[in-house]
Amino acid sequence: MTPAEAGRILGISPKADLEQIKKQYRRLMHQFHPDVAGSSKTGYRYSVQEINLAYEVLKKGSSGFQEDISSGAGKKASSKTLHWDAPLNQHAWIEREILHYAEDYEGNVIGNFTIARGKYLWTTEEDFPLFLLSIYRCGQRLLDEIDAELEREENSALRLRFQPQLTYFLAQQFMDGTSLLRELAGRVASEKEETETFYLPAMLETSHKSIKLRENEPLFPSRLKDHRLYLKNGAGQELGYLSFPDDRFYYIVIPLFEQRKVLVKIRAAKGKDAGRKKSSARYHRLHLWVRFSSGDGKQMPENLNLQIQLLLEKYRNS
């Protein structure tokens, strides 16, 4: 969508300033969005999705999208396919949605909408919680298809056993962990130029109330279970598992560690994280250094499609 087309949809000049763009967008959404107006019809010549897309185009100053308009001989109308500006993983198991937030007249989030669909990798231009929502929906769709094929009712308890792992595998197909680690983590100077080392804040999540860690006390990987990296101290006592204040790093670091592409160095930081408590969990701040293991670029990635297939077959037979 071009700025001129976006301006025509919003009814303002494509050269309008940001405040004018926001004001006009909120006026249209307040007047025509079905969640606000209480109707599935906008009463406007353009759809709510087109209004949202036009808003994003003008707000960012560049589209971030492309429209491929294909038409054939004898056709009276053309078909439009929206595309997101991101790399593709053609081998991914399933296509996913690219989602954006919808706002009302006051700027409050009232939901989300789909702006594109495809096998697009996640980039930092895409909101991460919405990315996870799109992955969760992919998993739901796959499980729905199996239940429909078997003509059985949805079993919430059964799905709870399979959905988290399915979401984890699907998310990996749409995240380039190596590139994202280089982009998001702080690179640390290394004595060997060929060795890449990165620093990122992390946490020890534990249910033990009596654990006390000394500042700079070293911790070590103990075991991997259910895509969690458990940690132990120098005496061999298992304390809990590695967690992150930034959820994105869970989906970056843990898969790389599982695939033996990285080595880690962990030290206790000063103090507990009192602001991060849920149920009986306790959080201790950690320093985490991640280094690519030698020759990681030559390693073949694990076959995620095979793991997804086996997981779906297990769900089918449960």
XYZ file of C-alpha atoms in Angstrom:
318
model
C 0.000 0.000 0.000
C 1.427 3.386 -1.011
C 1.203 6.532 1.153
C -1.183 8.028 -1.415
C -3.529 5.027 -1.122
C -3.270 5.135 2.673
C -4.147 8.828 2.699
C -7.165 8.178 0.487
C -8.419 5.447 2.852
C -8.024 7.622 5.951
C -9.347 10.700 4.170
C -6.308 12.883 4.882
C -3.203 14.049 3.084
C -0.382 11.462 2.988
C 1.877 14.305 4.159
C -0.168 14.921 7.321
C 1.757 15.027 10.592
C 1.603 12.214 13.138
C -0.932 13.952 15.372
C -3.351 14.466 12.461
C -2.918 10.846 11.387
C -3.684 9.547 14.888
C -6.669 11.860 15.297
C -8.254 10.808 11.999
C -7.533 7.115 12.605
C -9.142 7.184 16.048
C -12.151 9.076 14.694
C -12.724 6.414 12.034
C -12.171 3.515 14.439
C -14.498 5.022 17.025
C -17.160 5.482 14.372
C -16.856 2.280 12.362
C -15.051 -0.498 14.299
C -17.618 -3.279 15.041
C -16.366 -3.670 18.629
C -17.228 -0.021 19.226
C -20.131 0.552 16.847
C -21.750 -2.804 17.643
C -22.100 -3.944 14.044
C -20.190 -6.232 11.727
C -20.523 -3.652 8.927
C -18.362 -0.561 8.982
C -20.706 1.706 7.031
C -17.559 3.002 5.347
C -16.302 2.274 1.851
C -13.122 0.737 3.280
C -12.847 -2.161 5.736
C -11.508 -1.869 9.282
C -8.489 -3.915 8.205
C -7.746 -1.443 5.401
C -8.112 1.475 7.827
C -5.636 -0.143 10.229
C -3.181 -0.925 7.463
C -3.392 2.625 6.101
C -2.748 3.960 9.605
C 0.412 1.844 9.942
C 1.662 2.958 6.517
C 1.309 6.663 7.258
C 2.437 6.386 10.881
C 5.710 4.693 10.020
C 6.349 6.787 6.942
C 6.924 3.657 4.879
C 4.652 0.761 4.152
C 6.543 -2.242 5.517
C 4.146 -4.136 3.331
C 3.746 -4.862 -0.356
C 0.653 -5.703 -2.298
C 0.907 -8.211 -5.108
C -2.042 -7.621 -7.396
C -2.553 -10.501 -9.757
C -5.099 -10.408 -12.544
C -5.818 -12.753 -15.401
C -7.378 -12.318 -18.822
C -11.145 -12.063 -18.702
C -11.237 -11.303 -14.949
C -13.330 -8.330 -13.914
C -11.675 -7.966 -10.496
C -8.145 -8.394 -9.230
C -7.157 -10.397 -6.163
C -4.880 -8.872 -3.546
C -2.416 -10.726 -1.336
C -0.863 -8.820 1.549
C 2.811 -9.478 2.263
C 4.907 -8.758 5.344
C 8.454 -7.489 4.944
C 10.377 -10.358 6.581
C 12.401 -13.426 5.515
C 10.554 -16.677 4.869
C 11.059 -20.213 6.113
C 9.651 -22.168 3.192
C 10.090 -25.440 5.113
C 7.899 -24.401 8.056
C 5.077 -26.806 8.875
C 2.297 -24.223 8.606
C 1.626 -20.620 7.639
C 1.005 -18.115 10.416
C -0.724 -14.764 10.812
C 1.011 -11.425 11.219
C -1.065 -9.544 13.794
C -1.344 -5.871 14.706
C -3.130 -4.151 17.565
C -6.336 -2.225 16.869
C -6.931 0.972 18.846
C -10.099 2.899 19.619
C -10.641 6.660 19.432
C -8.847 7.168 22.766
C -5.840 5.102 21.740
C -6.808 2.085 23.858
C -6.134 -1.391 22.477
C -9.457 -3.037 21.615
C -8.179 -6.176 19.914
C -5.963 -7.299 17.072
C -6.291 -7.947 13.371
C -4.462 -9.920 10.695
C -2.437 -7.909 8.194
C -0.686 -10.789 6.409
C -0.335 -14.550 6.380
C 2.646 -16.686 5.417
C 5.749 -18.524 6.606
C 7.436 -15.345 7.830
C 10.263 -15.333 10.358
C 9.822 -13.155 13.426
C 11.705 -9.857 13.331
C 11.875 -7.097 15.921
C 9.447 -5.050 13.812
C 6.697 -7.440 14.945
C 5.271 -7.249 18.463
C 6.504 -10.359 20.299
C 3.347 -11.126 22.355
C 1.344 -10.973 19.114
C 3.894 -13.282 17.487
C 3.378 -15.827 20.284
C -0.384 -15.454 19.870
C -0.062 -16.222 16.157
C 2.004 -19.331 16.978
C -0.518 -20.447 19.604
C -3.296 -20.118 17.030
C -1.286 -22.259 14.600
C -1.103 -24.991 17.215
C -4.808 -24.695 17.940
C -5.590 -25.004 14.253
C -3.512 -28.182 13.912
C -5.168 -29.790 16.938
C -8.616 -28.686 15.720
C -7.986 -30.431 12.394
C -7.121 -33.700 14.138
C -10.176 -33.539 16.416
C -12.426 -32.783 13.439
C -10.944 -35.658 11.438
C -11.494 -38.076 14.331
C -14.934 -36.569 15.036
C -14.133 -36.187 18.708
C -14.896 -33.337 21.076
C -12.157 -31.022 22.300
C -10.531 -32.284 25.499
C -9.074 -29.315 27.412
C -6.941 -31.474 29.706
C -5.486 -33.362 26.735
C -4.711 -30.158 24.868
C -2.992 -28.720 27.915
C -0.508 -31.596 27.684
C 0.355 -30.954 24.031
C -0.187 -27.246 23.287
C 2.893 -25.826 25.127
C 5.349 -28.170 23.412
C 3.669 -27.677 20.044
C 3.902 -23.904 20.503
C 7.589 -24.233 21.396
C 8.416 -26.273 18.275
C 6.386 -24.023 15.967
C 7.980 -20.869 17.405
C 11.445 -22.244 16.616
C 10.496 -22.560 12.956
C 9.886 -18.829 12.783
C 12.879 -17.569 14.791
C 16.472 -17.373 13.568
C 18.074 -17.739 16.992
C 21.634 -17.086 15.846
C 20.794 -13.807 14.104
C 18.445 -12.657 16.874
C 21.038 -13.276 19.584
C 23.503 -11.133 17.654
C 20.877 -8.420 17.242
C 19.364 -8.307 20.733
C 22.152 -9.263 23.153
C 25.153 -7.155 24.088
C 28.338 -8.360 22.444
C 31.352 -8.749 24.735
C 34.950 -8.247 23.646
C 36.769 -11.571 23.362
C 40.452 -12.460 23.366
C 39.855 -14.593 20.289
C 38.448 -12.597 17.406
C 36.738 -15.645 15.917
C 34.786 -16.267 19.143
C 31.498 -14.406 19.605
C 30.398 -13.873 23.205
C 27.223 -12.086 24.311
C 25.950 -10.871 27.671
C 22.318 -10.753 28.763
C 20.536 -10.480 32.116
C 18.867 -13.660 33.308
C 17.199 -15.125 36.394
C 17.199 -18.292 38.440
C 13.598 -19.354 38.986
C 13.200 -21.614 42.000
C 10.569 -22.800 44.456
C 13.138 -23.099 47.264
C 12.690 -20.373 49.879
C 16.008 -20.880 51.654
C 18.409 -20.556 48.722
C 21.064 -17.901 49.210
C 23.487 -17.025 46.459
C 26.691 -15.066 46.897
C 27.392 -12.330 44.404
C 29.459 -13.740 41.505
C 28.907 -17.320 42.714
C 29.212 -19.603 39.661
C 26.294 -21.775 38.574
C 26.398 -24.621 36.083
C 23.975 -26.415 33.733
C 22.529 -29.478 35.437
C 20.012 -30.956 32.973
C 17.486 -30.132 30.280
C 13.881 -31.137 30.871
C 10.725 -29.921 29.127
C 12.766 -27.179 27.411
C 14.027 -25.823 30.717
C 17.710 -25.564 31.590
C 18.134 -26.514 35.253
C 21.099 -25.084 37.153
C 23.249 -26.363 40.017
C 25.832 -24.806 42.311
C 29.436 -25.889 42.812
C 28.361 -28.492 45.381
C 26.099 -30.163 42.820
C 22.824 -28.998 44.413
C 20.131 -28.316 41.824
C 18.626 -24.906 42.556
C 16.056 -24.227 39.841
C 15.991 -23.355 36.163
C 17.164 -20.542 33.918
C 14.622 -17.812 33.193
C 14.695 -14.391 31.541
C 13.139 -10.984 32.279
C 12.800 -10.633 28.491
C 10.681 -13.555 27.226
C 12.229 -13.340 23.773
C 15.503 -14.760 25.062
C 13.824 -17.962 26.265
C 12.897 -18.779 22.663
C 16.397 -17.820 21.480
C 18.871 -19.167 24.057
C 17.222 -22.447 25.111
C 16.844 -23.835 21.546
C 20.454 -22.870 20.757
C 21.608 -24.657 23.914
C 19.501 -27.729 23.089
C 21.093 -27.843 19.644
C 24.563 -27.514 21.245
C 25.268 -24.363 19.293
C 26.217 -22.284 22.338
C 28.131 -22.548 25.610
C 27.067 -20.613 28.701
C 28.775 -19.017 31.693
C 26.571 -18.072 34.649
C 27.256 -15.983 37.748
C 24.922 -14.864 40.525
C 24.143 -11.149 40.500
C 23.500 -8.996 43.536
C 20.134 -9.415 45.260
C 16.807 -11.067 44.510
C 14.323 -9.739 41.999
C 11.479 -8.802 44.330
C 9.381 -7.555 41.442
C 9.207 -10.966 39.787
C 7.083 -13.290 41.896
C 4.350 -15.650 40.844
C 2.729 -18.249 43.079
C 5.544 -19.775 45.163
C 8.364 -19.008 42.710
C 11.414 -16.991 43.720
C 13.737 -15.183 41.339
C 17.450 -14.519 41.751
C 19.208 -12.203 39.329
C 21.929 -13.780 37.205
C 24.647 -12.684 34.805
C 24.634 -14.843 31.677
C 27.295 -14.996 28.990
C 26.562 -16.964 25.829
C 29.292 -18.023 23.411
C 28.853 -19.754 20.087
C 30.551 -23.138 20.090
C 33.190 -23.688 17.433
C 31.838 -24.713 14.065
C 28.186 -24.041 14.967
C 27.564 -22.647 11.509
C 28.326 -26.055 10.002
C 25.829 -27.915 12.155
C 22.586 -28.922 10.519
C 19.504 -27.672 12.403
C 17.417 -30.321 14.069
C 14.422 -31.594 12.116
C 11.593 -29.651 13.699
C 9.055 -30.898 11.163
C 9.746 -34.466 12.264
C 9.287 -33.517 15.918
C 6.037 -31.712 15.109
C 4.806 -34.727 13.134
C 5.581 -37.123 15.996
C 3.884 -34.829 18.510
C 0.733 -34.553 16.376
C 0.635 -38.327 15.893
C 0.908 -38.774 19.645
C -1.998 -36.352 20.128
C -4.015 -38.227 17.517
C -3.493 -41.534 19.318
C -4.168 -40.175 22.821
